[in-house]
JSON list of C-alpha atoms in Angstrom, two decimals:
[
{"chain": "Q", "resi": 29, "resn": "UNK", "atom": "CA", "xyz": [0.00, 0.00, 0.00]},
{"chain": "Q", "resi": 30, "resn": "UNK", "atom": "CA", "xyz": [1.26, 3.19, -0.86]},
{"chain": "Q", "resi": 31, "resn": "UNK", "atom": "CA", "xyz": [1.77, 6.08, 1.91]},
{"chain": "Q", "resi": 32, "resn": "UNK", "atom": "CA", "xyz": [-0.79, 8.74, 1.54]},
{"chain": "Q", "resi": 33, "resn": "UNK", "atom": "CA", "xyz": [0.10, 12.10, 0.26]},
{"chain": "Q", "resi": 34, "resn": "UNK", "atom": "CA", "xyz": [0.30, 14.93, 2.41]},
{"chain": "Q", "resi": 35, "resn": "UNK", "atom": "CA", "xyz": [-0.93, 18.10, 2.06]},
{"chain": "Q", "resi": 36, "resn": "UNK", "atom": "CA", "xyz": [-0.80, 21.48, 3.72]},
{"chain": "Q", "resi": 37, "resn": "UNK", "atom": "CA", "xyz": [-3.76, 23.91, 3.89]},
{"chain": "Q", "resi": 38, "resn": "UNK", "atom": "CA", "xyz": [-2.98, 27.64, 4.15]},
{"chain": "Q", "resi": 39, "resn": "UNK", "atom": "CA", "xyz": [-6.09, 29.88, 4.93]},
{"chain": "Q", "resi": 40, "resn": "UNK", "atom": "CA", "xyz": [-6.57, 32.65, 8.12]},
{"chain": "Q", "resi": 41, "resn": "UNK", "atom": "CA", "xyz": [-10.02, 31.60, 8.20]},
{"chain": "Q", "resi": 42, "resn": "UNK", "atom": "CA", "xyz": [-10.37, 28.74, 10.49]},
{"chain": "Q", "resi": 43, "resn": "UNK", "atom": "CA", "xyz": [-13.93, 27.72, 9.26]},
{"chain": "Q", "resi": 44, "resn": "UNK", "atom": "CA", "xyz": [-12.11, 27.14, 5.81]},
{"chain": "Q", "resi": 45, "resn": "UNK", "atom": "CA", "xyz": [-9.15, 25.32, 6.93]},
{"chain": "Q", "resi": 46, "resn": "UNK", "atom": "CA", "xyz": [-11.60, 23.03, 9.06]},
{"chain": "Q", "resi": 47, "resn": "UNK", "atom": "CA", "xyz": [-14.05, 22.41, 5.81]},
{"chain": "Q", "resi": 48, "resn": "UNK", "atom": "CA", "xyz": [-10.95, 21.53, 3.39]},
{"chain": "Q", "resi": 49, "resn": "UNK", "atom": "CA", "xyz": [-9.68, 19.49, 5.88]},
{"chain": "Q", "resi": 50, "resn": "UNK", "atom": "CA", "xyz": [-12.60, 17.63, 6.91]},
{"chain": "Q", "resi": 51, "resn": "UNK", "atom": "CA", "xyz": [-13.23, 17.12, 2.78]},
{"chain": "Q", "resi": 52, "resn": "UNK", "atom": "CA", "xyz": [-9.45, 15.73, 2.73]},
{"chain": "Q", "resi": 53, "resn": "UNK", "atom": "CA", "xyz": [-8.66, 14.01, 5.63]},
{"chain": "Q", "resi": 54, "resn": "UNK", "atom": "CA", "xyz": [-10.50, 10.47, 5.24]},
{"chain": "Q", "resi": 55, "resn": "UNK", "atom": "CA", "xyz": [-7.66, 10.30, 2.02]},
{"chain": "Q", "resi": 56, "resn": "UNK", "atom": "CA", "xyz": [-4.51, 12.32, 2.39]},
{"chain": "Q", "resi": 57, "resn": "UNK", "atom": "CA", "xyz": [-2.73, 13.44, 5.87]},
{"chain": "Q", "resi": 58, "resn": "UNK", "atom": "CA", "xyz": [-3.76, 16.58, 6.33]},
{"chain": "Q", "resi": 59, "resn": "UNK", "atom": "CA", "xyz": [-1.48, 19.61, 8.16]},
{"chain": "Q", "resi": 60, "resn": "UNK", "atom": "CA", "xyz": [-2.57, 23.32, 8.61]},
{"chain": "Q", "resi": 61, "resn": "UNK", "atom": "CA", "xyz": [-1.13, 27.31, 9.34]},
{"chain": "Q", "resi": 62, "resn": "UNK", "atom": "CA", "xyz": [-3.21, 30.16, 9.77]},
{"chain": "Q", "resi": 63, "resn": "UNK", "atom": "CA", "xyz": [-0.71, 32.49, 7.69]},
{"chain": "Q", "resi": 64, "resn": "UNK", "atom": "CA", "xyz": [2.12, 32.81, 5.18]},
{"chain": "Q", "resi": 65, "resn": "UNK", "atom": "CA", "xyz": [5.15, 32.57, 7.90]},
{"chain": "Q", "resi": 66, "resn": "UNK", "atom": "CA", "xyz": [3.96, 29.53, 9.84]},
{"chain": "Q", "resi": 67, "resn": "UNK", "atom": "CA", "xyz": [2.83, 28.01, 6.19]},
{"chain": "Q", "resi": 68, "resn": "UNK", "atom": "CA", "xyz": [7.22, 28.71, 5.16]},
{"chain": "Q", "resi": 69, "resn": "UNK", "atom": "CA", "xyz": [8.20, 27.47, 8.35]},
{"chain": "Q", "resi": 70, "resn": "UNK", "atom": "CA", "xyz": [6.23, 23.95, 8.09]},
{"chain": "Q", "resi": 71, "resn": "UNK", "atom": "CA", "xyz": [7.41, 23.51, 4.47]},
{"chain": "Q", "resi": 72, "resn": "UNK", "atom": "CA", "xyz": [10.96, 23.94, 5.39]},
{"chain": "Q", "resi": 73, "resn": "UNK", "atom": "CA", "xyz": [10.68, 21.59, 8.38]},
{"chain": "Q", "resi": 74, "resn": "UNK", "atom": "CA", "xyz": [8.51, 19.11, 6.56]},
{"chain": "Q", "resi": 75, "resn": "UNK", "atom": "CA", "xyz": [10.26, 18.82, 2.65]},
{"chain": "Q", "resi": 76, "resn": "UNK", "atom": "CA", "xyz": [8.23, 15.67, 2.06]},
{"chain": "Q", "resi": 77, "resn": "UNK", "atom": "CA", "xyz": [4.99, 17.73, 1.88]},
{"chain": "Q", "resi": 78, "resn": "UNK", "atom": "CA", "xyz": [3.20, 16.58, -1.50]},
{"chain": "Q", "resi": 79, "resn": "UNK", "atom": "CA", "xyz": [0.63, 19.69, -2.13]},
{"chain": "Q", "resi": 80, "resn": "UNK", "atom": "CA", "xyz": [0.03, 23.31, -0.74]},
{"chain": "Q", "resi": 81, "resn": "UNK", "atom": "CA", "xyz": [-3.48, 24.61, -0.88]},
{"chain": "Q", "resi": 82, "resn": "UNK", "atom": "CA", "xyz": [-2.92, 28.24, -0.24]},
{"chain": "Q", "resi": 83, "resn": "UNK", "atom": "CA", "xyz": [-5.16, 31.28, 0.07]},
{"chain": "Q", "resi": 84, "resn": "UNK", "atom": "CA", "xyz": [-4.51, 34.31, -1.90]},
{"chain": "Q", "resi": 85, "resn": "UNK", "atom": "CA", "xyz": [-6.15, 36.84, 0.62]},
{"chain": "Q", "resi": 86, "resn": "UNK", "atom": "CA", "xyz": [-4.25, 36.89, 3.87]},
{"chain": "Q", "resi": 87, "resn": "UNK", "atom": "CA", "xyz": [-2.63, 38.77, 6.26]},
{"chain": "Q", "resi": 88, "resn": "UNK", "atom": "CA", "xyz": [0.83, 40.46, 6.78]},
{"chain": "Q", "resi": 89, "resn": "UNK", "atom": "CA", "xyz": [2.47, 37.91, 4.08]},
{"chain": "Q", "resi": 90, "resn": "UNK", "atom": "CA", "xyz": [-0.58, 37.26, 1.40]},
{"chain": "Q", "resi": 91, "resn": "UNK", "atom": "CA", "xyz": [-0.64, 34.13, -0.98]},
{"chain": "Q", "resi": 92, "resn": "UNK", "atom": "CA", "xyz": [1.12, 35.23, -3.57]},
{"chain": "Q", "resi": 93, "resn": "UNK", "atom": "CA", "xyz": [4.56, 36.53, -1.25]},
{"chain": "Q", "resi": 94, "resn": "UNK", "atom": "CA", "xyz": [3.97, 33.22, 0.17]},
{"chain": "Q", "resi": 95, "resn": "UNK", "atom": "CA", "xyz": [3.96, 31.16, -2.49]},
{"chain": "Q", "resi": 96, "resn": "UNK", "atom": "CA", "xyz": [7.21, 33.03, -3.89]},
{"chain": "Q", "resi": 97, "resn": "UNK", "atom": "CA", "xyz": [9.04, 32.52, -0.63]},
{"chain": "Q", "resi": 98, "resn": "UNK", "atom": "CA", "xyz": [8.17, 28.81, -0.99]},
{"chain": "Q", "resi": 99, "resn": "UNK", "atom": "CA", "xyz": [10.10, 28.69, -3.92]},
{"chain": "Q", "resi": 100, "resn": "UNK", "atom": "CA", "xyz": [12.84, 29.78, -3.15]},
{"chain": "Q", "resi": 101, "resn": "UNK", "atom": "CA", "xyz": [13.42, 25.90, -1.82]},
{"chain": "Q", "resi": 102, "resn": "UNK", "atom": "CA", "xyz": [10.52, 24.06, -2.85]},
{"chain": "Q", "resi": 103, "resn": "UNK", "atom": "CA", "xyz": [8.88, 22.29, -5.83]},
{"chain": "Q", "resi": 104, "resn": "UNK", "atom": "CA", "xyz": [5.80, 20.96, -4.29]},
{"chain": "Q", "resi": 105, "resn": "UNK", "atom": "CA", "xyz": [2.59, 22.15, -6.34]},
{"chain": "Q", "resi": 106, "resn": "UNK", "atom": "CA", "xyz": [0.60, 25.20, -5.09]},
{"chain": "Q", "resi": 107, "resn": "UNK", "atom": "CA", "xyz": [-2.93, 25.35, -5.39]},
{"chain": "Q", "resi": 108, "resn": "UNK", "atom": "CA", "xyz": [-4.48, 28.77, -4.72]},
{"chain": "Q", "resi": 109, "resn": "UNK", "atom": "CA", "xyz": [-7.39, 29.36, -3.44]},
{"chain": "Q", "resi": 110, "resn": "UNK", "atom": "CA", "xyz": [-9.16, 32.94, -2.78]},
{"chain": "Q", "resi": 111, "resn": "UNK", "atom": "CA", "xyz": [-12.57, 34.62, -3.64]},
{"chain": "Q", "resi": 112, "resn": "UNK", "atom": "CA", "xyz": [-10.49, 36.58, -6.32]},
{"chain": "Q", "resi": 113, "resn": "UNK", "atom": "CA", "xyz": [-11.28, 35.46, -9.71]},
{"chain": "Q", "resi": 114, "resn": "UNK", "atom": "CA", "xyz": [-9.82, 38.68, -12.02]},
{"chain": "Q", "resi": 115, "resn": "UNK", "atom": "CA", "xyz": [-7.16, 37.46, -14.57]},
{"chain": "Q", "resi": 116, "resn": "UNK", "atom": "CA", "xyz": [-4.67, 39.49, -13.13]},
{"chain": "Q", "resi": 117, "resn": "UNK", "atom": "CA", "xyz": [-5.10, 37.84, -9.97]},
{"chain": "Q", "resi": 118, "resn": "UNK", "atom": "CA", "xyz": [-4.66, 34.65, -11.50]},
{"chain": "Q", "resi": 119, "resn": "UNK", "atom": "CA", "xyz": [-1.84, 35.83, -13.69]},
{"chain": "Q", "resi": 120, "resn": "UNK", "atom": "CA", "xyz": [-0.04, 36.82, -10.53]},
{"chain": "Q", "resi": 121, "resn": "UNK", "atom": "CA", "xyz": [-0.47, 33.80, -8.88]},
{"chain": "Q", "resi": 122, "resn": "UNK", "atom": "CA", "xyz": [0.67, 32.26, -11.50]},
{"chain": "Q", "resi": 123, "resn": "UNK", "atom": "CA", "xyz": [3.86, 34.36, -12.04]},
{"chain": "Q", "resi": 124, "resn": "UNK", "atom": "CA", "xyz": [4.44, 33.67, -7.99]},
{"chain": "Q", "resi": 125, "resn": "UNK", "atom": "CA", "xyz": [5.02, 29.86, -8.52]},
{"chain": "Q", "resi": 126, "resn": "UNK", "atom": "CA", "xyz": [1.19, 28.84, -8.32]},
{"chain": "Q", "resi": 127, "resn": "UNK", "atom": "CA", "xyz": [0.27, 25.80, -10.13]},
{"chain": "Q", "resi": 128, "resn": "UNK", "atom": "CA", "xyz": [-3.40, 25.75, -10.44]},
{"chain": "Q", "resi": 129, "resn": "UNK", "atom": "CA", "xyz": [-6.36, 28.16, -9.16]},
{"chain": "Q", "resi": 130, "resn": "UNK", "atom": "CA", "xyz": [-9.88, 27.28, -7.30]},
{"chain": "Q", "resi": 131, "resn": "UNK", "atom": "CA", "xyz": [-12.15, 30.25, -6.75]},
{"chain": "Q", "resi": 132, "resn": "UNK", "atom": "CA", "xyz": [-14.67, 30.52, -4.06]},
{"chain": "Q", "resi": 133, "resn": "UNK", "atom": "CA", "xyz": [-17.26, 28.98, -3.37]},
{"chain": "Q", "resi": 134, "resn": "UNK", "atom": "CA", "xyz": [-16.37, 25.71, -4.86]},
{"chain": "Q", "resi": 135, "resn": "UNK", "atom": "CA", "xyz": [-17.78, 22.37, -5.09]},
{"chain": "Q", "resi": 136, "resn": "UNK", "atom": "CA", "xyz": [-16.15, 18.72, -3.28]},
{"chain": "Q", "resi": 137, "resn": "UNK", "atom": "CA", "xyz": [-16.11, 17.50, -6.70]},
{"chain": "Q", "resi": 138, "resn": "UNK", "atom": "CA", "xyz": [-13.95, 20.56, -8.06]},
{"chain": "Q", "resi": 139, "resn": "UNK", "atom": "CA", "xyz": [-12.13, 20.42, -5.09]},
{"chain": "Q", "resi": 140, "resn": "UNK", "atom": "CA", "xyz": [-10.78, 16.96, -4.98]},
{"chain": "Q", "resi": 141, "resn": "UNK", "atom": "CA", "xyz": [-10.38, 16.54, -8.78]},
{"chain": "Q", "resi": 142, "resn": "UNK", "atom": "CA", "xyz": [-7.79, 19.50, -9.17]},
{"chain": "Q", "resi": 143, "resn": "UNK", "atom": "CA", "xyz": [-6.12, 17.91, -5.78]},
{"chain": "Q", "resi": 144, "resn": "UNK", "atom": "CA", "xyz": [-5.77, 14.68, -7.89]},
{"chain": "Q", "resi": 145, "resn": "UNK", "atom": "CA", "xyz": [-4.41, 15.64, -10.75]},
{"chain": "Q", "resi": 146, "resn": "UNK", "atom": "CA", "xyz": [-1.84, 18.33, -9.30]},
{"chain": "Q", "resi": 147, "resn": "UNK", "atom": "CA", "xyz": [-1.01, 15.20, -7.16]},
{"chain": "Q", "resi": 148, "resn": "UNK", "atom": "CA", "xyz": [-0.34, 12.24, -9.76]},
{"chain": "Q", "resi": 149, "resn": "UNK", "atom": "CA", "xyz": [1.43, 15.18, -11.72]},
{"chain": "Q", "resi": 150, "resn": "UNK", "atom": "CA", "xyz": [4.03, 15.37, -9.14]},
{"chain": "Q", "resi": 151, "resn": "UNK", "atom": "CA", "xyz": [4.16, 11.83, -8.56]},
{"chain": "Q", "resi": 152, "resn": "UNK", "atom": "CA", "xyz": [4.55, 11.11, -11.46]},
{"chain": "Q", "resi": 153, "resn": "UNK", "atom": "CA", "xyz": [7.60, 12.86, -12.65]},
{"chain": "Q", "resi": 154, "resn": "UNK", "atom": "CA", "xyz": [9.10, 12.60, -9.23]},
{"chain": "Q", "resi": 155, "resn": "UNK", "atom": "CA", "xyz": [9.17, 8.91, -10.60]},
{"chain": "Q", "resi": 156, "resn": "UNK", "atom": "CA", "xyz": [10.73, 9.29, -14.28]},
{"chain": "Q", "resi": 157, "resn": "UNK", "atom": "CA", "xyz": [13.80, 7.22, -15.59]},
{"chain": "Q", "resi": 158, "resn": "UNK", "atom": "CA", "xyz": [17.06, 7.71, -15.78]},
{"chain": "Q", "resi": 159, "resn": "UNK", "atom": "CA", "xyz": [17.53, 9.68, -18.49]},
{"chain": "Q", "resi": 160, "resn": "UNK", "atom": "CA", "xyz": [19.16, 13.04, -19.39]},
{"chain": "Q", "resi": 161, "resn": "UNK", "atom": "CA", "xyz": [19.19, 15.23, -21.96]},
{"chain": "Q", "resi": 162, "resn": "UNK", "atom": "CA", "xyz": [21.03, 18.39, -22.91]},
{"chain": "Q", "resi": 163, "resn": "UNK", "atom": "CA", "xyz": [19.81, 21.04, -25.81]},
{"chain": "Q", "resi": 164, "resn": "UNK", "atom": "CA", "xyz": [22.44, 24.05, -26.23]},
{"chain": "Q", "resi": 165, "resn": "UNK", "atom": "CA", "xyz": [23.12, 25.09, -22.82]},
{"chain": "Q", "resi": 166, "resn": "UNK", "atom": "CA", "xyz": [20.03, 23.01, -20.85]},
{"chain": "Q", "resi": 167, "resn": "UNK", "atom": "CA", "xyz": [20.49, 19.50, -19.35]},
{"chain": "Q", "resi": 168, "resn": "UNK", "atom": "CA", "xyz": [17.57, 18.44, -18.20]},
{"chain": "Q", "resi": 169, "resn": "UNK", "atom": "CA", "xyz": [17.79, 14.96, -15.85]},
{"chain": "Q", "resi": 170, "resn": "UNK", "atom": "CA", "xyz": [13.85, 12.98, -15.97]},
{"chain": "Q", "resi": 171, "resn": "UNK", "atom": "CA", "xyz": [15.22, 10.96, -13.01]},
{"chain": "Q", "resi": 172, "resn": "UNK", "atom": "CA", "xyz": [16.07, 13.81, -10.88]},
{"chain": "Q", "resi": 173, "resn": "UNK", "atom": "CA", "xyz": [13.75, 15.66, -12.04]},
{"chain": "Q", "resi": 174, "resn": "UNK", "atom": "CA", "xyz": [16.19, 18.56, -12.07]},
{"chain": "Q", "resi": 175, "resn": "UNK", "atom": "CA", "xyz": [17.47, 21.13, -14.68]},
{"chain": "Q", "resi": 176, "resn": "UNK", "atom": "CA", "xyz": [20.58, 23.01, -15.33]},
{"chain": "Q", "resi": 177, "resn": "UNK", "atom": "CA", "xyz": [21.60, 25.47, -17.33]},
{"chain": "Q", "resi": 178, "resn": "UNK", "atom": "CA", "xyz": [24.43, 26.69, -18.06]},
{"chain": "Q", "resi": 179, "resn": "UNK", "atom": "CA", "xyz": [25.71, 24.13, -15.69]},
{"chain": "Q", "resi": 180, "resn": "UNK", "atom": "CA", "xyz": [23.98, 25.78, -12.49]},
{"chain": "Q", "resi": 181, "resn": "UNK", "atom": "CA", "xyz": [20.29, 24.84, -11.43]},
{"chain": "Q", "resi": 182, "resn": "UNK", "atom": "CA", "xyz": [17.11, 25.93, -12.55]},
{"chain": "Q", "resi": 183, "resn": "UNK", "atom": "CA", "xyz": [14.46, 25.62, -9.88]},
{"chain": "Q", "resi": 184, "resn": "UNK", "atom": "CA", "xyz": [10.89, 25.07, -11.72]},
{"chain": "Q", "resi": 185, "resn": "UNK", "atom": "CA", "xyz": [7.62, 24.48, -10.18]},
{"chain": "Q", "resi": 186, "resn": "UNK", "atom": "CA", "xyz": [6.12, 20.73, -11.16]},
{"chain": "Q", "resi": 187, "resn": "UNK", "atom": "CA", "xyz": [4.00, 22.56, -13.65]},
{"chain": "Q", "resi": 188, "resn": "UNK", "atom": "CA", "xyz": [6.73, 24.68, -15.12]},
{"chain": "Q", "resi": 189, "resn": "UNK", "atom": "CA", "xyz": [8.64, 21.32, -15.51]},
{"chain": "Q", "resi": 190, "resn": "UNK", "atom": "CA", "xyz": [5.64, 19.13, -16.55]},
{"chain": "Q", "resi": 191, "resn": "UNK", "atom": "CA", "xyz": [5.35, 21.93, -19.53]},
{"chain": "Q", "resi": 192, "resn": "UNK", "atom": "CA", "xyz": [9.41, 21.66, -19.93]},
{"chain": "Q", "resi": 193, "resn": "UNK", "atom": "CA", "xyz": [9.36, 17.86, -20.38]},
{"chain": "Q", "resi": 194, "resn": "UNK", "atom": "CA", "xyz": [6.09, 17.54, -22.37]},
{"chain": "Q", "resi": 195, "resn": "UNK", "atom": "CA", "xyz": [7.55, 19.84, -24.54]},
{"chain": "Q", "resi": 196, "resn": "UNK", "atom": "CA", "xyz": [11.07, 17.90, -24.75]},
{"chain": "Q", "resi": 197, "resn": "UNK", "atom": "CA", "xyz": [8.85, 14.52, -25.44]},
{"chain": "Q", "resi": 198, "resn": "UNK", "atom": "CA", "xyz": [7.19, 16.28, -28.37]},
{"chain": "Q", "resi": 199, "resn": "UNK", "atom": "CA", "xyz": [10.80, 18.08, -29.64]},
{"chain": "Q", "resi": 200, "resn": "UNK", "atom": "CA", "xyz": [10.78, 19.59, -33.09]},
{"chain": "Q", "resi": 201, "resn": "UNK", "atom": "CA", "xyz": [6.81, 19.45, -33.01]},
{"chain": "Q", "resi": 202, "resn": "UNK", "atom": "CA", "xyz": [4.43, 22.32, -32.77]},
{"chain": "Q", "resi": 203, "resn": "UNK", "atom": "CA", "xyz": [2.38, 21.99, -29.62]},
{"chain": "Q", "resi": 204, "resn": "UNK", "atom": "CA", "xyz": [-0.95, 23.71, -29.54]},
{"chain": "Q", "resi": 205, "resn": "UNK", "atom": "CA", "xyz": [-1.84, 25.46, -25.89]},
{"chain": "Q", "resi": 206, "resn": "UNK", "atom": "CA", "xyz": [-4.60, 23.34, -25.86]},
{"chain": "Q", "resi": 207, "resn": "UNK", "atom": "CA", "xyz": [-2.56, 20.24, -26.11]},
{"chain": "Q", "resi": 208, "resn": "UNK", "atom": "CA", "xyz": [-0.14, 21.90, -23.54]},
{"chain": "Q", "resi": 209, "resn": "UNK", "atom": "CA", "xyz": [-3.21, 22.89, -20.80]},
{"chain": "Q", "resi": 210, "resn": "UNK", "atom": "CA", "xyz": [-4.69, 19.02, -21.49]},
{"chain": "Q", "resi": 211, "resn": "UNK", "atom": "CA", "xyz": [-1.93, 17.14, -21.21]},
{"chain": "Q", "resi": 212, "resn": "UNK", "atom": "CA", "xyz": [-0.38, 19.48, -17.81]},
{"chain": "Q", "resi": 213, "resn": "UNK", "atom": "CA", "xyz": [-3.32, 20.38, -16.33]},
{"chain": "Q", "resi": 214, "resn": "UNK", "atom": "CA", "xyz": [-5.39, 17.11, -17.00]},
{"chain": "Q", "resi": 215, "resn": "UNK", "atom": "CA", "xyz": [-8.28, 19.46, -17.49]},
{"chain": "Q", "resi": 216, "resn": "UNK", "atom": "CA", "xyz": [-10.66, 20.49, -20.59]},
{"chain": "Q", "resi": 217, "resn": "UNK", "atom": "CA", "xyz": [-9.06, 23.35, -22.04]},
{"chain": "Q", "resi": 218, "resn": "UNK", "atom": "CA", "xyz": [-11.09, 26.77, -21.72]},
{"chain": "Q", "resi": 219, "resn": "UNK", "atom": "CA", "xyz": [-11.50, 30.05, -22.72]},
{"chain": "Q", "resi": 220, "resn": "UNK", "atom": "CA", "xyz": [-9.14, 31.43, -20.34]},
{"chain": "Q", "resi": 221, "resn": "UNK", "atom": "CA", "xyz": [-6.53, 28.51, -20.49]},
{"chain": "Q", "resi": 222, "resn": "UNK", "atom": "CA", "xyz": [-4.55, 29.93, -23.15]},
{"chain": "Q", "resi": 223, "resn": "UNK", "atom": "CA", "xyz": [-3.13, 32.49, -20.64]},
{"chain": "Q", "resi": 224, "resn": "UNK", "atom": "CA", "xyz": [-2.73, 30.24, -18.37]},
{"chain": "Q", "resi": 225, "resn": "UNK", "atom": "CA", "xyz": [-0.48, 28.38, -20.66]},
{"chain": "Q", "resi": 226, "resn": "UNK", "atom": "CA", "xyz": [1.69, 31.88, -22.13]},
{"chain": "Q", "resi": 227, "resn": "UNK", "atom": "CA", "xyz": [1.84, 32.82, -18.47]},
{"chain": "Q", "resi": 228, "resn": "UNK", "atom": "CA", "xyz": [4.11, 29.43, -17.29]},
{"chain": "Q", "resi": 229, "resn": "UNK", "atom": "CA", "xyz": [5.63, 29.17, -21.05]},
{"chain": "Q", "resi": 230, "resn": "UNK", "atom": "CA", "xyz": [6.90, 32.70, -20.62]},
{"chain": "Q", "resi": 231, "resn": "UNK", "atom": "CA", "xyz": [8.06, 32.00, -16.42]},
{"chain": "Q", "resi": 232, "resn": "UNK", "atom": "CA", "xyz": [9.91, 29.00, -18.05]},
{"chain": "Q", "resi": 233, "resn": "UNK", "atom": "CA", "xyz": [11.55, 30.77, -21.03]},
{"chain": "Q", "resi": 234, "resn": "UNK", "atom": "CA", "xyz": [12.08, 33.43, -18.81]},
{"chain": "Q", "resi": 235, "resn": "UNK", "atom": "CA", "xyz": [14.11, 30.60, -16.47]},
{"chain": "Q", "resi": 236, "resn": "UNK", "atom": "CA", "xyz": [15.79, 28.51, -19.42]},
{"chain": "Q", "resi": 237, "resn": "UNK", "atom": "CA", "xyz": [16.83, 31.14, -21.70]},
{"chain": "Q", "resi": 238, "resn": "UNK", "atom": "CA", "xyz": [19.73, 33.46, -21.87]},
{"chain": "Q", "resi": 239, "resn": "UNK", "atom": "CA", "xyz": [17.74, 36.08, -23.52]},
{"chain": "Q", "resi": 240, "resn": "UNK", "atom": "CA", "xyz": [14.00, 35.12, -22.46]},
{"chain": "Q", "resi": 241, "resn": "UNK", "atom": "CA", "xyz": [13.27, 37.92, -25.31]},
{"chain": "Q", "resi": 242, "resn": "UNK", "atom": "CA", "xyz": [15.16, 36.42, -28.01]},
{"chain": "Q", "resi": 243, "resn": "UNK", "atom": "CA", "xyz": [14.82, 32.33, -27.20]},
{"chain": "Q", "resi": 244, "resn": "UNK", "atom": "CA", "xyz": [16.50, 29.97, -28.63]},
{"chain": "Q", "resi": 245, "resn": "UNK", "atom": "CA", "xyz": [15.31, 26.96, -26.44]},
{"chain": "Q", "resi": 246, "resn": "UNK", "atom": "CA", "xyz": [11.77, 26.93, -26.23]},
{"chain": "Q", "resi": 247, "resn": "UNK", "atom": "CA", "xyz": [10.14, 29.31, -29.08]},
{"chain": "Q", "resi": 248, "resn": "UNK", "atom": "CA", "xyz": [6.61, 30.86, -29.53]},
{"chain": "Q", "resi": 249, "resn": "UNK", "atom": "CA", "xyz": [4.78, 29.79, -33.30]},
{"chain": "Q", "resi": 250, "resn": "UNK", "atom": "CA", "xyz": [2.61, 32.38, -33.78]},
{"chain": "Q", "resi": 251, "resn": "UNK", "atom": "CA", "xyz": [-1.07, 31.67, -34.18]},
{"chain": "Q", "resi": 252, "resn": "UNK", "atom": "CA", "xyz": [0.22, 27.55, -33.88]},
{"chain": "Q", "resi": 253, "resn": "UNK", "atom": "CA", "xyz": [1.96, 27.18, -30.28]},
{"chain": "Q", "resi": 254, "resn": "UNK", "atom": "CA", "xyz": [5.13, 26.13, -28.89]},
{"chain": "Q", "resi": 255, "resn": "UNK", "atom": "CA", "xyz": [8.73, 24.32, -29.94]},
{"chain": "Q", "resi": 256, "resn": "UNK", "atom": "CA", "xyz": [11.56, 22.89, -28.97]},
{"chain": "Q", "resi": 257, "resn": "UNK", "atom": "CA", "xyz": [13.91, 22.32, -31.95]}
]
């Protein structure tokens, strides 16, 4: 039997932490802090936690500073949650680190299925095979689930690297966003998922590249999608 994920819910509002956590706790082991420090401080003294679920409207250190200080020295997936629904919001949690986005109110069902798949992502390609590849100045190592460029490390988010390596398995083939935001996100794409998509395409290229203006790595086909040559 596998060992059950665990996941740590980030909200100041204690009748929202105890509803999340009483919808996740008969499958996953389920930790909580009431704001952005004590969220950073559990992280760094528990590494092995699989998810985040982190509220945008907080406190002193809000969702978004949170979930940049969080990367700073982790890769576990952040899902945000918040009232919020405004694309810039979203584009800023996005731009943060943030892997996916639940608006208020929202539904078990919604709930648990984004939990999932943001889940068996990171599983997933925590789990790859040994293999490594290199393209110009990026080595990118599936096993470790690490990149380099340049020979010093990249740190990506599991989405930003999910979108890295999909895009590496498809190499010298156009990828529409739709294709991208399906095969990532495990989710129908929509009417807004195409900024989704520039929004992590851009924070990789903007990671990867040594001129995120001019790339030479991961390029934009107008009107088609995205390459790597």
């Amino acid at each position: 039997m596998s060992a059950l994920s665990r996941i740590l819910i980030v909200d100041d509002d204690p009748d929202i932490r105890k509803v999340l956590r009483l919808l996740l706790k008969d499958s996953y082991i389920v930790a909580e802090a009431a704001d952005g420090l004590g969220a950073v401080r559990y992280m760094k003294d528990n590494p092995d936690t699989d998810l985040v679920i982190l509220d945008v409207m907080m406190p002193g250190m809000d969702g978004i500073k949170t979930c940049a200080k969080l990367r700073e020295f982790s890769t576990a997936p952040v899902l945000f949650l918040t009232a919020k629904s405004a694309e810039q919001d979203r584009v800023r949690a996005y731009e943060s680190g943030g892997d996916d986005f639940l608006s208020k109110p929202f539904s078990q069902a919604e709930l648990l299925a984004k939990v999932t798949s943001l889940l068996r992502r990171y599983k997933e390609y925590r789990g790859k095979p040994a293999t490594v590849l290199t393209i110009d100045n990026l080595e990118v190592d599936f096993a470790a689930h690490s990149v380099k460029s340049n020979g010093k490390p990249v740190v990506l988010t599991d989405t930003e690297y999910a979108i890295l390596e999909y895009l590496l398995q498809n190499r010298g083939t156009i990828v529409t966003a739709a294709e991208l935001y399906e095969a990532v996100w495990g989710a129908k794409f929509l009417s807004g998922s195409g900024n989704t998509v520039m929004v992590h395409v851009l924070n990789v290229r903007r990671k990867i590249e040594e001129n995120p203006s001019s790339p030479k790595i991961l390029r934009t086909v107008w009107g088609r999608g995205y390459q790597i040559d």
